[in-house]
Amino acid sequence: MAIPAYLVTVGGNTVSNVQEFTFTRGVRHLSDPIRPGTGQIRGRRPDLLPAITIGANVRIDVGAVGSTLFYCRVADFRIIYGEVASMDTWEIDVEDALAALGRCTASFSWSAGSTTGTAAEAVGTGAGVTINLNVIAPVSPCSAQVIVNENALEVFGRLMTQEQGFYRAGGADNSIEIWGRSFASVISTYDFSDDGTGTNPIKYDALEFAGLADNYADKTIVEAAGLAQQSSGIGNYSAIFQTYNQTTGQAKDLADYLLGVYDAQVQNVTSISARWNSNTGTARTNLNIPVSVPSQLKIKFRTNTYYGIVIGATVTGLIDDVIFTYYLAAPGFYTQFTLDSTIAGILNTNRLGY
């Protein structure tokens, strides 16, 4: 059995004697609020550690250099002393750039008609965090806003709710990259099966299906700042979303779209796990990619095929293996411009076009 090689650097210095790590980014369900990625690295021989400072850049690689899983920062550091020095261990708590937004209370502003991407850049500037717009940039227009002393992560979350795009914390500079709502048109697909066959194949070990109540609502309410509340549906299972839509018409369009997403009750895989040691060659590299890059998984289970877009992931590195768990949303939740597709859309739904 092969042993995975870990490369962990703190402040540019390699950390030796790493025993295990775990890191979670993104969300598990569409209805979860945006949250920072967090994790922990554990190891032996604290006497061999480089200087550890709060806020220092951390990079975690599995395999060869260039297979980076996470860029993050030191959130906390501790030494656990044993009865003798040879029993001493250490723990480093880490977090990604979204945590900097979560800790920041500041003031932000943008003009009428600014896109969600431009507004997000303003939030990043106010919080001291770099926001990079992907080529598939956020495009939803916002109303003019002067926001005083609000939490940067909450403001960022409202913008991403309005856009219905994709985000990730990454990059060597611990920046945040965001994609617009049409990001699903350019993502790669990875084939998950129990025998490791297909294009971009990965062999999985376990999967879990969503319950009927997961991501379910039969009434959606959009509260756009400064505008009248807009809703869609008449049920009692309501979900409320806060945004900065420019017009009530756009807010209503969003409410209608979200109702189509949340009342679908799609039977779909909600999480799937794969092990580093169960895969070989390029499949091991493939495991790294959906952790931080927008990706679609094609999952073969018994006689059926299911599709899911990765919205979050947990990676746990052990002494002898690495476990990758991906959290998924049905593709129809994210492909707003594809109609009448058995994979990516259903006729008369997913038409968020403003």
Short mmCIF file of C-alpha atoms in Angstrom, two decimals:
data_model
loop_
_atom_site.label_atom_id
_atom_site.label_comp_id
_atom_site.label_asym_id
_atom_site.label_seq_id
_atom_site.Cartn_x
_atom_site.Cartn_y
_atom_site.Cartn_z
CA MET A 1 0.00 0.00 0.00
CA ALA A 2 1.36 3.39 -0.99
CA ILE A 3 1.84 6.09 1.63
CA PRO A 4 0.65 9.60 0.66
CA ALA A 5 3.25 12.33 0.80
CA TYR A 6 2.23 15.58 2.47
CA LEU A 7 3.91 18.90 1.92
CA VAL A 8 2.92 21.53 4.47
CA THR A 9 4.53 24.96 4.51
CA VAL A 10 3.98 27.71 7.07
CA GLY A 11 5.24 31.16 6.18
CA GLY A 12 7.15 29.59 3.28
CA ASN A 13 8.97 27.11 5.55
CA THR A 14 8.42 23.36 5.24
CA VAL A 15 6.90 21.66 8.28
CA SER A 16 8.19 18.14 8.95
CA ASN A 17 6.66 15.26 10.93
CA VAL A 18 3.08 15.98 9.85
CA GLN A 19 0.89 13.13 11.08
CA GLU A 20 -2.56 14.13 9.88
CA PHE A 21 -4.71 17.04 8.82
CA THR A 22 -8.33 17.87 8.08
CA PHE A 23 -9.86 20.81 6.26
CA THR A 24 -13.42 21.71 5.25
CA ARG A 25 -14.38 24.39 2.73
CA GLY A 26 -17.64 25.50 1.13
CA VAL A 27 -21.03 24.34 2.38
CA ARG A 28 -22.82 21.00 2.76
CA HIS A 29 -26.25 22.24 1.67
CA LEU A 30 -27.37 25.05 -0.61
CA SER A 31 -29.34 26.54 2.27
CA ASP A 32 -26.24 26.86 4.50
CA PRO A 33 -24.82 30.38 4.91
CA ILE A 34 -21.38 31.07 3.46
CA ARG A 35 -18.77 30.15 6.03
CA PRO A 36 -14.95 30.22 6.21
CA GLY A 37 -12.94 27.12 5.46
CA THR A 38 -11.36 25.73 8.61
CA GLY A 39 -9.08 22.87 9.54
CA GLN A 40 -6.31 21.52 11.71
CA ILE A 41 -2.84 20.12 11.11
CA ARG A 42 -1.28 17.80 13.70
CA GLY A 43 2.23 16.45 14.03
CA ARG A 44 5.19 15.43 16.20
CA ARG A 45 8.51 17.00 17.22
CA PRO A 46 7.52 20.59 17.97
CA ASP A 47 11.23 21.28 18.49
CA LEU A 48 11.70 20.98 14.71
CA LEU A 49 8.98 23.47 13.79
CA PRO A 50 9.82 26.81 12.16
CA ALA A 51 8.53 29.92 13.89
CA ILE A 52 4.71 29.84 13.90
CA THR A 53 2.86 33.16 13.95
CA ILE A 54 -0.86 33.93 13.82
CA GLY A 55 -1.85 34.90 10.30
CA ALA A 56 1.11 33.24 8.57
CA ASN A 57 0.33 31.72 5.18
CA VAL A 58 -0.15 27.94 5.13
CA ARG A 59 -0.14 25.64 2.12
CA ILE A 60 -1.16 21.97 2.13
CA ASP A 61 -0.13 19.72 -0.77
CA VAL A 62 -0.84 16.03 -1.28
CA GLY A 63 1.58 14.32 -3.63
CA ALA A 64 3.95 16.31 -5.80
CA VAL A 65 4.42 20.04 -5.47
CA GLY A 66 1.69 21.69 -7.49
CA SER A 67 -1.07 19.44 -6.16
CA THR A 68 -2.13 22.08 -3.67
CA LEU A 69 -5.32 21.36 -1.78
CA PHE A 70 -5.61 24.43 0.40
CA TYR A 71 -4.13 27.86 0.91
CA CYS A 72 -4.97 29.10 4.37
CA ARG A 73 -3.65 30.99 7.39
CA VAL A 74 -2.62 30.13 10.92
CA ALA A 75 -5.55 30.74 13.27
CA ASP A 76 -4.05 29.17 16.40
CA PHE A 77 -1.09 27.07 17.52
CA ARG A 78 -0.52 24.86 20.54
CA ILE A 79 1.96 22.30 21.86
CA ILE A 80 0.70 19.24 23.75
CA TYR A 81 3.46 18.11 26.11
CA GLY A 82 3.89 14.43 26.94
CA GLU A 83 5.55 12.81 29.93
CA VAL A 84 8.84 12.97 28.03
CA ALA A 85 9.98 15.19 25.17
CA SER A 86 9.64 12.41 22.59
CA MET A 87 5.90 12.32 23.28
CA ASP A 88 5.33 16.02 22.55
CA THR A 89 2.93 16.85 19.72
CA TRP A 90 1.62 20.04 18.12
CA GLU A 91 -1.57 21.33 16.53
CA ILE A 92 -2.05 24.22 14.10
CA ASP A 93 -5.59 25.51 13.52
CA VAL A 94 -5.99 27.01 10.05
CA GLU A 95 -8.62 29.06 8.22
CA ASP A 96 -9.02 30.50 4.74
CA ALA A 97 -9.41 34.08 3.52
CA LEU A 98 -13.17 34.06 4.15
CA ALA A 99 -12.39 34.15 7.87
CA ALA A 100 -10.85 37.59 7.39
CA LEU A 101 -14.19 38.77 6.01
CA GLY A 102 -15.99 37.17 8.95
CA ARG A 103 -13.86 39.06 11.47
CA CYS A 104 -14.21 42.41 9.74
CA THR A 105 -16.85 45.01 10.55
CA ALA A 106 -16.45 47.93 8.17
CA SER A 107 -18.27 50.29 5.83
CA PHE A 108 -18.79 49.67 2.10
CA SER A 109 -20.39 51.50 -0.80
CA TRP A 110 -21.06 51.12 -4.52
CA SER A 111 -23.08 53.01 -7.12
CA ALA A 112 -26.38 52.03 -8.75
CA GLY A 113 -25.93 49.46 -11.48
CA SER A 114 -22.68 48.09 -10.09
CA THR A 115 -22.40 44.37 -10.67
CA THR A 116 -22.20 41.89 -7.83
CA GLY A 117 -18.57 41.39 -8.82
CA THR A 118 -17.74 45.09 -8.50
CA ALA A 119 -19.61 45.28 -5.19
CA ALA A 120 -17.72 42.22 -3.90
CA GLU A 121 -14.43 43.90 -4.81
CA ALA A 122 -15.53 46.89 -2.73
CA VAL A 123 -16.23 44.58 0.21
CA GLY A 124 -12.81 43.01 -0.18
CA THR A 125 -11.11 46.41 -0.26
CA GLY A 126 -12.91 47.44 2.91
CA ALA A 127 -11.90 44.22 4.65
CA GLY A 128 -8.33 44.12 3.34
CA VAL A 129 -8.93 40.95 1.32
CA THR A 130 -8.26 40.60 -2.41
CA ILE A 131 -11.36 39.61 -4.42
CA ASN A 132 -10.49 38.28 -7.88
CA LEU A 133 -13.18 38.09 -10.57
CA ASN A 134 -13.02 35.00 -12.75
CA VAL A 135 -13.37 35.23 -16.53
CA ILE A 136 -16.95 34.08 -15.89
CA ALA A 137 -17.56 37.22 -13.87
CA PRO A 138 -20.57 38.03 -11.64
CA VAL A 139 -22.96 40.28 -13.58
CA SER A 140 -26.13 40.88 -11.54
CA PRO A 141 -26.79 44.64 -11.14
CA CYS A 142 -27.08 46.07 -7.63
CA SER A 143 -28.86 49.07 -6.18
CA ALA A 144 -26.71 51.90 -4.81
CA GLN A 145 -25.58 51.14 -1.28
CA VAL A 146 -23.82 52.92 1.57
CA ILE A 147 -23.35 50.23 4.20
CA VAL A 148 -22.06 51.36 7.58
CA ASN A 149 -20.39 49.07 10.11
CA GLU A 150 -21.61 45.70 8.87
CA ASN A 151 -19.91 42.33 8.84
CA ALA A 152 -18.02 41.87 5.56
CA LEU A 153 -18.83 38.16 5.26
CA GLU A 154 -22.57 38.80 5.63
CA VAL A 155 -22.46 41.46 2.90
CA PHE A 156 -20.41 39.15 0.67
CA GLY A 157 -22.92 36.35 1.30
CA ARG A 158 -25.85 38.53 0.18
CA LEU A 159 -24.02 39.38 -3.02
CA MET A 160 -23.31 35.74 -3.78
CA THR A 161 -26.94 34.82 -3.00
CA GLN A 162 -28.05 37.42 -5.51
CA GLU A 163 -25.56 36.26 -8.13
CA GLN A 164 -26.06 32.50 -7.60
CA GLY A 165 -22.45 32.00 -8.64
CA PHE A 166 -19.47 30.14 -7.20
CA TYR A 167 -16.67 31.24 -4.89
CA ARG A 168 -13.51 29.82 -3.42
CA ALA A 169 -10.81 31.01 -1.09
CA GLY A 170 -7.45 30.18 -2.60
CA GLY A 171 -4.35 31.41 -4.32
CA ALA A 172 -0.94 31.90 -2.81
CA ASP A 173 -1.98 35.32 -1.57
CA ASN A 174 -5.00 33.94 0.31
CA SER A 175 -7.37 35.76 -1.97
CA ILE A 176 -11.00 34.95 -2.83
CA GLU A 177 -12.02 34.13 -6.39
CA ILE A 178 -15.63 34.40 -7.53
CA TRP A 179 -17.44 33.16 -10.63
CA GLY A 180 -20.69 34.45 -12.12
CA ARG A 181 -23.90 32.47 -12.40
CA SER A 182 -22.97 30.89 -15.73
CA PHE A 183 -19.86 29.18 -14.31
CA ALA A 184 -21.42 25.75 -14.85
CA SER A 185 -20.99 26.16 -18.61
CA VAL A 186 -17.21 25.77 -18.35
CA ILE A 187 -16.66 23.24 -15.57
CA SER A 188 -15.05 19.83 -16.06
CA THR A 189 -16.80 16.56 -15.28
CA TYR A 190 -15.25 13.69 -13.29
CA ASP A 191 -16.57 10.12 -13.51
CA PHE A 192 -17.14 8.47 -10.13
CA SER A 193 -17.76 4.74 -10.09
CA ASP A 194 -17.05 1.75 -7.87
CA ASP A 195 -14.68 0.30 -10.47
CA GLY A 196 -12.74 3.44 -11.46
CA THR A 197 -13.79 3.54 -15.11
CA GLY A 198 -14.80 6.40 -17.41
CA THR A 199 -13.37 9.74 -18.51
CA ASN A 200 -11.43 11.51 -15.72
CA PRO A 201 -12.16 8.45 -13.57
CA ILE A 202 -12.23 8.33 -9.76
CA LYS A 203 -13.17 5.28 -7.71
CA TYR A 204 -15.48 6.10 -4.81
CA ASP A 205 -16.02 4.26 -1.53
CA ALA A 206 -19.26 5.65 -0.11
CA LEU A 207 -22.12 7.96 -1.05
CA GLU A 208 -25.18 9.47 0.61
CA PHE A 209 -28.47 10.55 -0.92
CA ALA A 210 -30.32 13.72 0.04
CA GLY A 211 -33.53 13.44 2.03
CA LEU A 212 -36.72 15.00 0.71
CA ALA A 213 -36.42 17.88 3.21
CA ASP A 214 -32.84 18.76 2.25
CA ASN A 215 -32.77 22.15 0.51
CA TYR A 216 -36.57 22.18 0.49
CA ALA A 217 -38.91 25.18 0.54
CA ASP A 218 -42.30 25.78 -1.06
CA LYS A 219 -42.15 29.54 -0.56
CA THR A 220 -39.17 31.79 -1.21
CA ILE A 221 -38.81 35.38 -0.03
CA VAL A 222 -36.22 37.83 -1.35
CA GLU A 223 -35.50 40.87 0.82
CA ALA A 224 -33.55 43.25 -1.40
CA ALA A 225 -32.08 46.17 0.57
CA GLY A 226 -34.25 49.29 0.15
CA LEU A 227 -36.92 47.51 -1.91
CA ALA A 228 -40.27 45.91 -1.19
CA GLN A 229 -40.11 42.26 -0.25
CA GLN A 230 -40.73 39.84 -3.12
CA SER A 231 -41.93 36.26 -2.81
CA SER A 232 -42.83 33.20 -4.83
CA GLY A 233 -44.96 30.22 -3.79
CA ILE A 234 -47.70 29.94 -1.19
CA GLY A 235 -46.53 27.17 1.14
CA ASN A 236 -45.54 27.11 4.80
CA TYR A 237 -41.96 25.94 4.28
CA SER A 238 -40.43 29.33 3.59
CA ALA A 239 -36.84 30.34 2.93
CA ILE A 240 -35.70 33.98 3.19
CA PHE A 241 -32.84 35.43 1.16
CA GLN A 242 -31.28 38.89 1.55
CA THR A 243 -29.80 40.63 -1.50
CA TYR A 244 -28.98 43.99 -3.11
CA ASN A 245 -31.07 43.59 -6.29
CA GLN A 246 -31.45 46.79 -8.30
CA THR A 247 -35.20 46.44 -8.99
CA THR A 248 -38.17 44.65 -7.50
CA GLY A 249 -38.58 42.87 -10.84
CA GLN A 250 -35.13 41.35 -10.52
CA ALA A 251 -35.83 40.40 -6.92
CA LYS A 252 -39.06 38.70 -8.05
CA ASP A 253 -37.18 36.85 -10.79
CA LEU A 254 -34.73 35.62 -8.17
CA ALA A 255 -37.55 34.51 -5.86
CA ASP A 256 -39.16 32.61 -8.74
CA TYR A 257 -35.86 30.99 -9.65
CA LEU A 258 -35.11 29.98 -6.05
CA LEU A 259 -38.57 28.46 -5.71
CA GLY A 260 -37.82 26.29 -8.72
CA VAL A 261 -34.59 25.22 -7.01
CA TYR A 262 -35.94 24.56 -3.53
CA ASP A 263 -39.28 22.90 -4.26
CA ALA A 264 -37.88 20.42 -6.78
CA GLN A 265 -37.24 17.62 -4.21
CA VAL A 266 -34.70 16.08 -6.55
CA GLN A 267 -33.41 12.66 -5.51
CA ASN A 268 -29.70 13.21 -5.80
CA VAL A 269 -26.40 12.26 -4.23
CA THR A 270 -25.68 14.81 -1.52
CA SER A 271 -22.16 13.61 -0.61
CA ILE A 272 -19.64 11.12 -1.94
CA SER A 273 -16.29 9.98 -0.55
CA ALA A 274 -13.18 8.58 -2.20
CA ARG A 275 -9.82 7.41 -0.84
CA TRP A 276 -6.38 8.25 -2.15
CA ASN A 277 -5.24 4.64 -1.75
CA SER A 278 -8.22 3.30 -3.73
CA ASN A 279 -7.07 5.30 -6.76
CA THR A 280 -3.88 5.34 -8.78
CA GLY A 281 -2.10 7.52 -11.34
CA THR A 282 -4.05 10.49 -12.68
CA ALA A 283 -7.07 9.58 -10.56
CA ARG A 284 -5.12 10.68 -7.49
CA THR A 285 -4.51 14.06 -9.08
CA ASN A 286 -8.17 14.21 -10.10
CA LEU A 287 -9.14 13.87 -6.44
CA ASN A 288 -7.54 17.23 -5.67
CA ILE A 289 -9.28 19.29 -8.35
CA PRO A 290 -12.96 19.33 -7.24
CA VAL A 291 -11.87 20.48 -3.78
CA SER A 292 -11.39 24.07 -4.95
CA VAL A 293 -12.27 24.37 -8.67
CA PRO A 294 -15.89 24.36 -9.93
CA SER A 295 -16.52 20.74 -10.92
CA GLN A 296 -19.33 18.40 -11.85
CA LEU A 297 -19.35 14.76 -10.76
CA LYS A 298 -20.95 12.01 -12.84
CA ILE A 299 -21.76 9.21 -10.42
CA LYS A 300 -22.63 5.66 -11.41
CA PHE A 301 -24.59 3.81 -8.73
CA ARG A 302 -26.12 0.44 -9.53
CA THR A 303 -27.99 0.94 -12.80
CA ASN A 304 -28.44 4.72 -12.50
CA THR A 305 -26.27 7.76 -13.21
CA TYR A 306 -26.46 10.86 -11.02
CA TYR A 307 -24.86 14.26 -11.49
CA GLY A 308 -23.80 16.77 -8.88
CA ILE A 309 -21.94 20.07 -8.72
CA VAL A 310 -19.45 20.30 -5.86
CA ILE A 311 -20.40 23.03 -3.37
CA GLY A 312 -18.03 22.02 -0.57
CA ALA A 313 -15.50 19.42 0.51
CA THR A 314 -13.76 17.89 3.52
CA VAL A 315 -10.31 16.36 3.13
CA THR A 316 -8.78 14.29 5.93
CA GLY A 317 -5.16 13.22 5.63
CA LEU A 318 -4.08 10.25 7.74
CA ILE A 319 -0.75 8.48 8.09
CA ASP A 320 -1.61 5.93 5.40
CA ASP A 321 -4.45 7.45 3.37
CA VAL A 322 -6.37 10.59 2.40
CA ILE A 323 -10.17 10.68 2.49
CA PHE A 324 -11.93 13.13 0.15
CA THR A 325 -15.60 13.90 0.78
CA TYR A 326 -17.45 16.16 -1.66
CA TYR A 327 -20.78 17.84 -0.91
CA LEU A 328 -23.06 18.15 -3.93
CA ALA A 329 -26.02 20.04 -5.34
CA ALA A 330 -28.06 18.78 -8.28
CA PRO A 331 -26.85 20.47 -11.51
CA GLY A 332 -30.28 22.00 -12.15
CA PHE A 333 -29.71 24.18 -9.08
CA TYR A 334 -26.83 25.96 -10.76
CA THR A 335 -27.29 25.96 -14.55
CA GLN A 336 -29.65 28.86 -15.07
CA PHE A 337 -29.42 29.04 -18.84
CA THR A 338 -29.91 25.39 -19.82
CA LEU A 339 -33.50 24.38 -20.55
CA ASP A 340 -35.10 21.02 -21.27
CA SER A 341 -31.94 19.09 -20.37
CA THR A 342 -32.20 15.77 -18.56
CA ILE A 343 -28.98 16.66 -16.72
CA ALA A 344 -28.80 20.42 -16.33
CA GLY A 345 -32.33 21.78 -16.38
CA ILE A 346 -36.07 21.25 -16.67
CA LEU A 347 -38.29 23.17 -19.05
CA ASN A 348 -39.83 26.31 -17.44
CA THR A 349 -37.30 26.36 -14.60
CA ASN A 350 -33.82 27.85 -14.12
CA ARG A 351 -34.36 31.00 -16.19
CA LEU A 352 -32.54 33.57 -14.09
CA GLY A 353 -31.43 35.79 -16.96
CA TYR A 354 -31.13 39.39 -15.73
#
